Amino acid sequence: MGDEHSDVAASLNNLAKLYYSQGRYLEAESLYQQALQLMRRLLGDEHPSVATILNNLALLYEFQERYADAEPLYQQASELRRRLLGDEHPDVAVSLNNLAFLYNLQGRYTEAEKLYQQALEIFEQRLGVNHPYTVSVREKLARVCAQLASEQEKSSSETQR
């Protein structure tokens, strides 16, 4: 098989996920980057595996609170999945959910609400209303809506003073 094979890139990605789960973040980051570079070289930029690795690297950055590094990767993964899989594919919803979660962590609730709503619609249509992904996104959307309502209430009470 040799080093220049997509299975090698997939293995690098899987090993990176293992290192991430073990808290070996620098090693995980290096392997994700190697996997991404190899996958792009072998399969091109427009491949679902590229989107998966972009998403995984973004998850690592998000966990490390490197939000500015995570956001463009989540956006690229989402856009790539839309182009390759169509707007209604569950993997697109996963990407939207991940980006929404990042926005939520940053207090960007309006942006998070919009993306959670899109993800929820896709999951409901494609996986059903009782699927665990659907339920999870619905709960996150409810929390974001509550946060937005709380902020609006706080803002209006400050305005009335």
PDB file of C-alpha atoms in Angstrom:
ATOM      1  CA  MET A   1       0.000   0.000   0.000  1.00  0.00           C
ATOM      2  CA  GLY A   2       2.738   2.508   0.881  1.00  0.00           C
ATOM      3  CA  ASP A   3       2.509   5.864   2.646  1.00  0.00           C
ATOM      4  CA  GLU A   4       0.627   7.571  -0.200  1.00  0.00           C
ATOM      5  CA  HIS A   5      -2.761   5.940   0.244  1.00  0.00           C
ATOM      6  CA  SER A   6      -6.089   7.231   1.565  1.00  0.00           C
ATOM      7  CA  ASP A   7      -6.163   4.368   4.090  1.00  0.00           C
ATOM      8  CA  VAL A   8      -2.995   5.831   5.622  1.00  0.00           C
ATOM      9  CA  ALA A   9      -4.701   9.221   5.919  1.00  0.00           C
ATOM     10  CA  ALA A  10      -7.746   7.569   7.514  1.00  0.00           C
ATOM     11  CA  SER A  11      -5.477   5.744   9.959  1.00  0.00           C
ATOM     12  CA  LEU A  12      -3.721   9.004  10.853  1.00  0.00           C
ATOM     13  CA  ASN A  13      -7.124  10.562  11.508  1.00  0.00           C
ATOM     14  CA  ASN A  14      -8.152   7.622  13.702  1.00  0.00           C
ATOM     15  CA  LEU A  15      -4.900   7.718  15.654  1.00  0.00           C
ATOM     16  CA  ALA A  16      -5.357  11.466  16.122  1.00  0.00           C
ATOM     17  CA  LYS A  17      -8.840  10.809  17.567  1.00  0.00           C
ATOM     18  CA  LEU A  18      -7.306   8.322  19.988  1.00  0.00           C
ATOM     19  CA  TYR A  19      -4.605  10.795  21.047  1.00  0.00           C
ATOM     20  CA  TYR A  20      -7.249  13.485  21.491  1.00  0.00           C
ATOM     21  CA  SER A  21      -9.272  11.190  23.760  1.00  0.00           C
ATOM     22  CA  GLN A  22      -6.097  10.544  25.782  1.00  0.00           C
ATOM     23  CA  GLY A  23      -5.334  14.243  26.183  1.00  0.00           C
ATOM     24  CA  ARG A  24      -2.317  14.095  23.874  1.00  0.00           C
ATOM     25  CA  TYR A  25      -3.395  17.245  22.054  1.00  0.00           C
ATOM     26  CA  LEU A  26      -0.161  18.289  20.355  1.00  0.00           C
ATOM     27  CA  GLU A  27       0.285  14.829  18.892  1.00  0.00           C
ATOM     28  CA  ALA A  28      -3.364  14.725  17.852  1.00  0.00           C
ATOM     29  CA  GLU A  29      -3.104  18.102  16.138  1.00  0.00           C
ATOM     30  CA  SER A  30      -0.008  17.043  14.213  1.00  0.00           C
ATOM     31  CA  LEU A  31      -1.656  13.821  13.050  1.00  0.00           C
ATOM     32  CA  TYR A  32      -4.868  15.597  12.013  1.00  0.00           C
ATOM     33  CA  GLN A  33      -2.829  18.042   9.969  1.00  0.00           C
ATOM     34  CA  GLN A  34      -0.853  15.224   8.346  1.00  0.00           C
ATOM     35  CA  ALA A  35      -4.063  13.329   7.592  1.00  0.00           C
ATOM     36  CA  LEU A  36      -5.662  16.439   6.104  1.00  0.00           C
ATOM     37  CA  GLN A  37      -2.649  17.210   3.934  1.00  0.00           C
ATOM     38  CA  LEU A  38      -2.395  13.626   2.684  1.00  0.00           C
ATOM     39  CA  MET A  39      -6.133  13.288   2.035  1.00  0.00           C
ATOM     40  CA  ARG A  40      -6.175  16.543   0.074  1.00  0.00           C
ATOM     41  CA  ARG A  41      -3.162  15.468  -1.956  1.00  0.00           C
ATOM     42  CA  LEU A  42      -4.661  12.078  -2.784  1.00  0.00           C
ATOM     43  CA  LEU A  43      -8.376  12.829  -3.154  1.00  0.00           C
ATOM     44  CA  GLY A  44      -8.461  16.587  -3.668  1.00  0.00           C
ATOM     45  CA  ASP A  45     -10.094  19.303  -1.601  1.00  0.00           C
ATOM     46  CA  GLU A  46     -13.630  18.253  -2.582  1.00  0.00           C
ATOM     47  CA  HIS A  47     -14.024  14.955  -0.736  1.00  0.00           C
ATOM     48  CA  PRO A  48     -16.166  13.962   2.279  1.00  0.00           C
ATOM     49  CA  SER A  49     -13.104  12.591   4.086  1.00  0.00           C
ATOM     50  CA  VAL A  50     -11.526  16.038   3.931  1.00  0.00           C
ATOM     51  CA  ALA A  51     -14.631  17.474   5.619  1.00  0.00           C
ATOM     52  CA  THR A  52     -14.423  14.821   8.333  1.00  0.00           C
ATOM     53  CA  ILE A  53     -10.814  15.635   9.148  1.00  0.00           C
ATOM     54  CA  LEU A  54     -11.531  19.390   9.095  1.00  0.00           C
ATOM     55  CA  ASN A  55     -14.350  18.764  11.559  1.00  0.00           C
ATOM     56  CA  ASN A  56     -12.174  16.625  13.821  1.00  0.00           C
ATOM     57  CA  LEU A  57      -9.382  19.192  13.900  1.00  0.00           C
ATOM     58  CA  ALA A  58     -11.950  21.896  14.692  1.00  0.00           C
ATOM     59  CA  LEU A  59     -13.261  19.787  17.593  1.00  0.00           C
ATOM     60  CA  LEU A  60      -9.737  19.630  18.993  1.00  0.00           C
ATOM     61  CA  TYR A  61      -9.285  23.385  18.669  1.00  0.00           C
ATOM     62  CA  GLU A  62     -12.675  24.010  20.248  1.00  0.00           C
ATOM     63  CA  PHE A  63     -11.796  21.819  23.217  1.00  0.00           C
ATOM     64  CA  GLN A  64      -8.577  23.789  23.630  1.00  0.00           C
ATOM     65  CA  GLU A  65     -10.614  27.024  23.503  1.00  0.00           C
ATOM     66  CA  ARG A  66      -8.858  27.992  20.278  1.00  0.00           C
ATOM     67  CA  TYR A  67     -12.119  29.284  18.885  1.00  0.00           C
ATOM     68  CA  ALA A  68     -10.566  31.478  16.201  1.00  0.00           C
ATOM     69  CA  ASP A  69      -8.794  28.394  14.829  1.00  0.00           C
ATOM     70  CA  ALA A  70     -11.867  26.153  15.086  1.00  0.00           C
ATOM     71  CA  GLU A  71     -14.422  28.432  13.420  1.00  0.00           C
ATOM     72  CA  PRO A  72     -13.023  28.515   9.866  1.00  0.00           C
ATOM     73  CA  LEU A  73     -12.505  24.749   9.919  1.00  0.00           C
ATOM     74  CA  TYR A  74     -16.103  24.147  10.983  1.00  0.00           C
ATOM     75  CA  GLN A  75     -17.252  26.547   8.269  1.00  0.00           C
ATOM     76  CA  GLN A  76     -15.155  24.788   5.626  1.00  0.00           C
ATOM     77  CA  ALA A  77     -16.431  21.370   6.714  1.00  0.00           C
ATOM     78  CA  SER A  78     -20.032  22.590   6.610  1.00  0.00           C
ATOM     79  CA  GLU A  79     -19.699  24.216   3.188  1.00  0.00           C
ATOM     80  CA  LEU A  80     -17.885  21.203   1.773  1.00  0.00           C
ATOM     81  CA  ARG A  81     -20.517  18.794   3.070  1.00  0.00           C
ATOM     82  CA  ARG A  82     -23.292  20.965   1.596  1.00  0.00           C
ATOM     83  CA  ARG A  83     -21.628  20.921  -1.818  1.00  0.00           C
ATOM     84  CA  LEU A  84     -20.887  17.213  -1.796  1.00  0.00           C
ATOM     85  CA  LEU A  85     -23.845  15.741   0.065  1.00  0.00           C
ATOM     86  CA  GLY A  86     -26.641  18.265  -0.393  1.00  0.00           C
ATOM     87  CA  ASP A  87     -28.297  20.686   2.001  1.00  0.00           C
ATOM     88  CA  GLU A  88     -30.453  18.061   3.723  1.00  0.00           C
ATOM     89  CA  HIS A  89     -27.810  15.445   4.555  1.00  0.00           C
ATOM     90  CA  PRO A  90     -27.408  14.529   8.248  1.00  0.00           C
ATOM     91  CA  ASP A  91     -23.647  15.181   8.044  1.00  0.00           C
ATOM     92  CA  VAL A  92     -24.470  18.777   7.103  1.00  0.00           C
ATOM     93  CA  ALA A  93     -26.617  18.972  10.236  1.00  0.00           C
ATOM     94  CA  VAL A  94     -23.712  17.632  12.305  1.00  0.00           C
ATOM     95  CA  SER A  95     -21.507  20.410  10.936  1.00  0.00           C
ATOM     96  CA  LEU A  96     -24.168  23.040  11.637  1.00  0.00           C
ATOM     97  CA  ASN A  97     -24.582  21.692  15.165  1.00  0.00           C
ATOM     98  CA  ASN A  98     -20.845  21.833  15.806  1.00  0.00           C
ATOM     99  CA  LEU A  99     -20.536  25.406  14.559  1.00  0.00           C
ATOM    100  CA  ALA A 100     -23.611  26.402  16.586  1.00  0.00           C
ATOM    101  CA  PHE A 101     -22.053  24.900  19.703  1.00  0.00           C
ATOM    102  CA  LEU A 102     -18.896  26.913  19.100  1.00  0.00           C
ATOM    103  CA  TYR A 103     -20.952  30.101  18.724  1.00  0.00           C
ATOM    104  CA  ASN A 104     -22.814  29.232  21.909  1.00  0.00           C
ATOM    105  CA  LEU A 105     -19.533  28.885  23.810  1.00  0.00           C
ATOM    106  CA  GLN A 106     -18.579  32.356  22.608  1.00  0.00           C
ATOM    107  CA  GLY A 107     -21.884  33.907  23.645  1.00  0.00           C
ATOM    108  CA  ARG A 108     -22.929  34.367  20.020  1.00  0.00           C
ATOM    109  CA  TYR A 109     -26.430  33.139  20.779  1.00  0.00           C
ATOM    110  CA  THR A 110     -28.275  34.609  17.804  1.00  0.00           C
ATOM    111  CA  GLU A 111     -25.886  32.908  15.377  1.00  0.00           C
ATOM    112  CA  ALA A 112     -26.055  29.677  17.373  1.00  0.00           C
ATOM    113  CA  GLU A 113     -29.864  29.742  17.384  1.00  0.00           C
ATOM    114  CA  LYS A 114     -30.018  30.044  13.602  1.00  0.00           C
ATOM    115  CA  LEU A 115     -27.648  27.116  13.031  1.00  0.00           C
ATOM    116  CA  TYR A 116     -29.276  24.912  15.667  1.00  0.00           C
ATOM    117  CA  GLN A 117     -32.637  25.552  13.982  1.00  0.00           C
ATOM    118  CA  GLN A 118     -31.235  24.502  10.592  1.00  0.00           C
ATOM    119  CA  ALA A 119     -29.634  21.383  12.086  1.00  0.00           C
ATOM    120  CA  LEU A 120     -32.858  20.498  13.896  1.00  0.00           C
ATOM    121  CA  GLU A 121     -34.914  20.746  10.709  1.00  0.00           C
ATOM    122  CA  ILE A 122     -32.527  18.436   8.861  1.00  0.00           C
ATOM    123  CA  PHE A 123     -32.385  15.893  11.690  1.00  0.00           C
ATOM    124  CA  GLU A 124     -36.165  15.880  12.095  1.00  0.00           C
ATOM    125  CA  GLN A 125     -36.700  15.331   8.367  1.00  0.00           C
ATOM    126  CA  ARG A 126     -33.946  12.782   7.844  1.00  0.00           C
ATOM    127  CA  LEU A 127     -33.647  10.940  11.167  1.00  0.00           C
ATOM    128  CA  GLY A 128     -36.999  11.550  12.847  1.00  0.00           C
ATOM    129  CA  VAL A 129     -38.130  13.559  15.842  1.00  0.00           C
ATOM    130  CA  ASN A 130     -37.056  10.962  18.420  1.00  0.00           C
ATOM    131  CA  HIS A 131     -33.545  10.260  17.132  1.00  0.00           C
ATOM    132  CA  PRO A 132     -30.857  11.039  19.739  1.00  0.00           C
ATOM    133  CA  TYR A 133     -29.228  13.650  17.463  1.00  0.00           C
ATOM    134  CA  THR A 134     -32.570  15.380  16.974  1.00  0.00           C
ATOM    135  CA  VAL A 135     -33.325  15.380  20.691  1.00  0.00           C
ATOM    136  CA  SER A 136     -29.851  16.695  21.538  1.00  0.00           C
ATOM    137  CA  VAL A 137     -30.084  19.593  19.090  1.00  0.00           C
ATOM    138  CA  ARG A 138     -33.615  20.418  20.257  1.00  0.00           C
ATOM    139  CA  GLU A 139     -32.324  20.659  23.844  1.00  0.00           C
ATOM    140  CA  LYS A 140     -29.401  22.869  22.814  1.00  0.00           C
ATOM    141  CA  LEU A 141     -31.733  25.105  20.822  1.00  0.00           C
ATOM    142  CA  ALA A 142     -34.032  25.455  23.842  1.00  0.00           C
ATOM    143  CA  ARG A 143     -31.093  26.478  26.050  1.00  0.00           C
ATOM    144  CA  VAL A 144     -29.930  29.065  23.511  1.00  0.00           C
ATOM    145  CA  CYS A 145     -33.457  30.468  23.194  1.00  0.00           C
ATOM    146  CA  ALA A 146     -33.669  30.716  26.989  1.00  0.00           C
ATOM    147  CA  GLN A 147     -30.317  32.507  27.059  1.00  0.00           C
ATOM    148  CA  LEU A 148     -31.493  34.955  24.386  1.00  0.00           C
ATOM    149  CA  ALA A 149     -34.735  35.609  26.287  1.00  0.00           C
ATOM    150  CA  SER A 150     -32.770  36.207  29.476  1.00  0.00           C
ATOM    151  CA  GLU A 151     -30.474  38.667  27.711  1.00  0.00           C
ATOM    152  CA  GLN A 152     -33.436  40.504  26.178  1.00  0.00           C
ATOM    153  CA  GLU A 153     -35.141  40.717  29.557  1.00  0.00           C
ATOM    154  CA  LYS A 154     -31.968  42.030  31.160  1.00  0.00           C
ATOM    155  CA  SER A 155     -31.509  44.555  28.371  1.00  0.00           C
ATOM    156  CA  SER A 156     -35.088  45.834  28.594  1.00  0.00           C
ATOM    157  CA  SER A 157     -34.905  46.174  32.394  1.00  0.00           C
ATOM    158  CA  GLU A 158     -31.682  48.183  32.065  1.00  0.00           C
ATOM    159  CA  THR A 159     -33.319  50.404  29.443  1.00  0.00           C
ATOM    160  CA  GLN A 160     -36.257  51.126  31.770  1.00  0.00           C
ATOM    161  CA  ARG A 161     -33.992  52.459  34.525  1.00  0.00           C
TER     162      ARG A 161
END
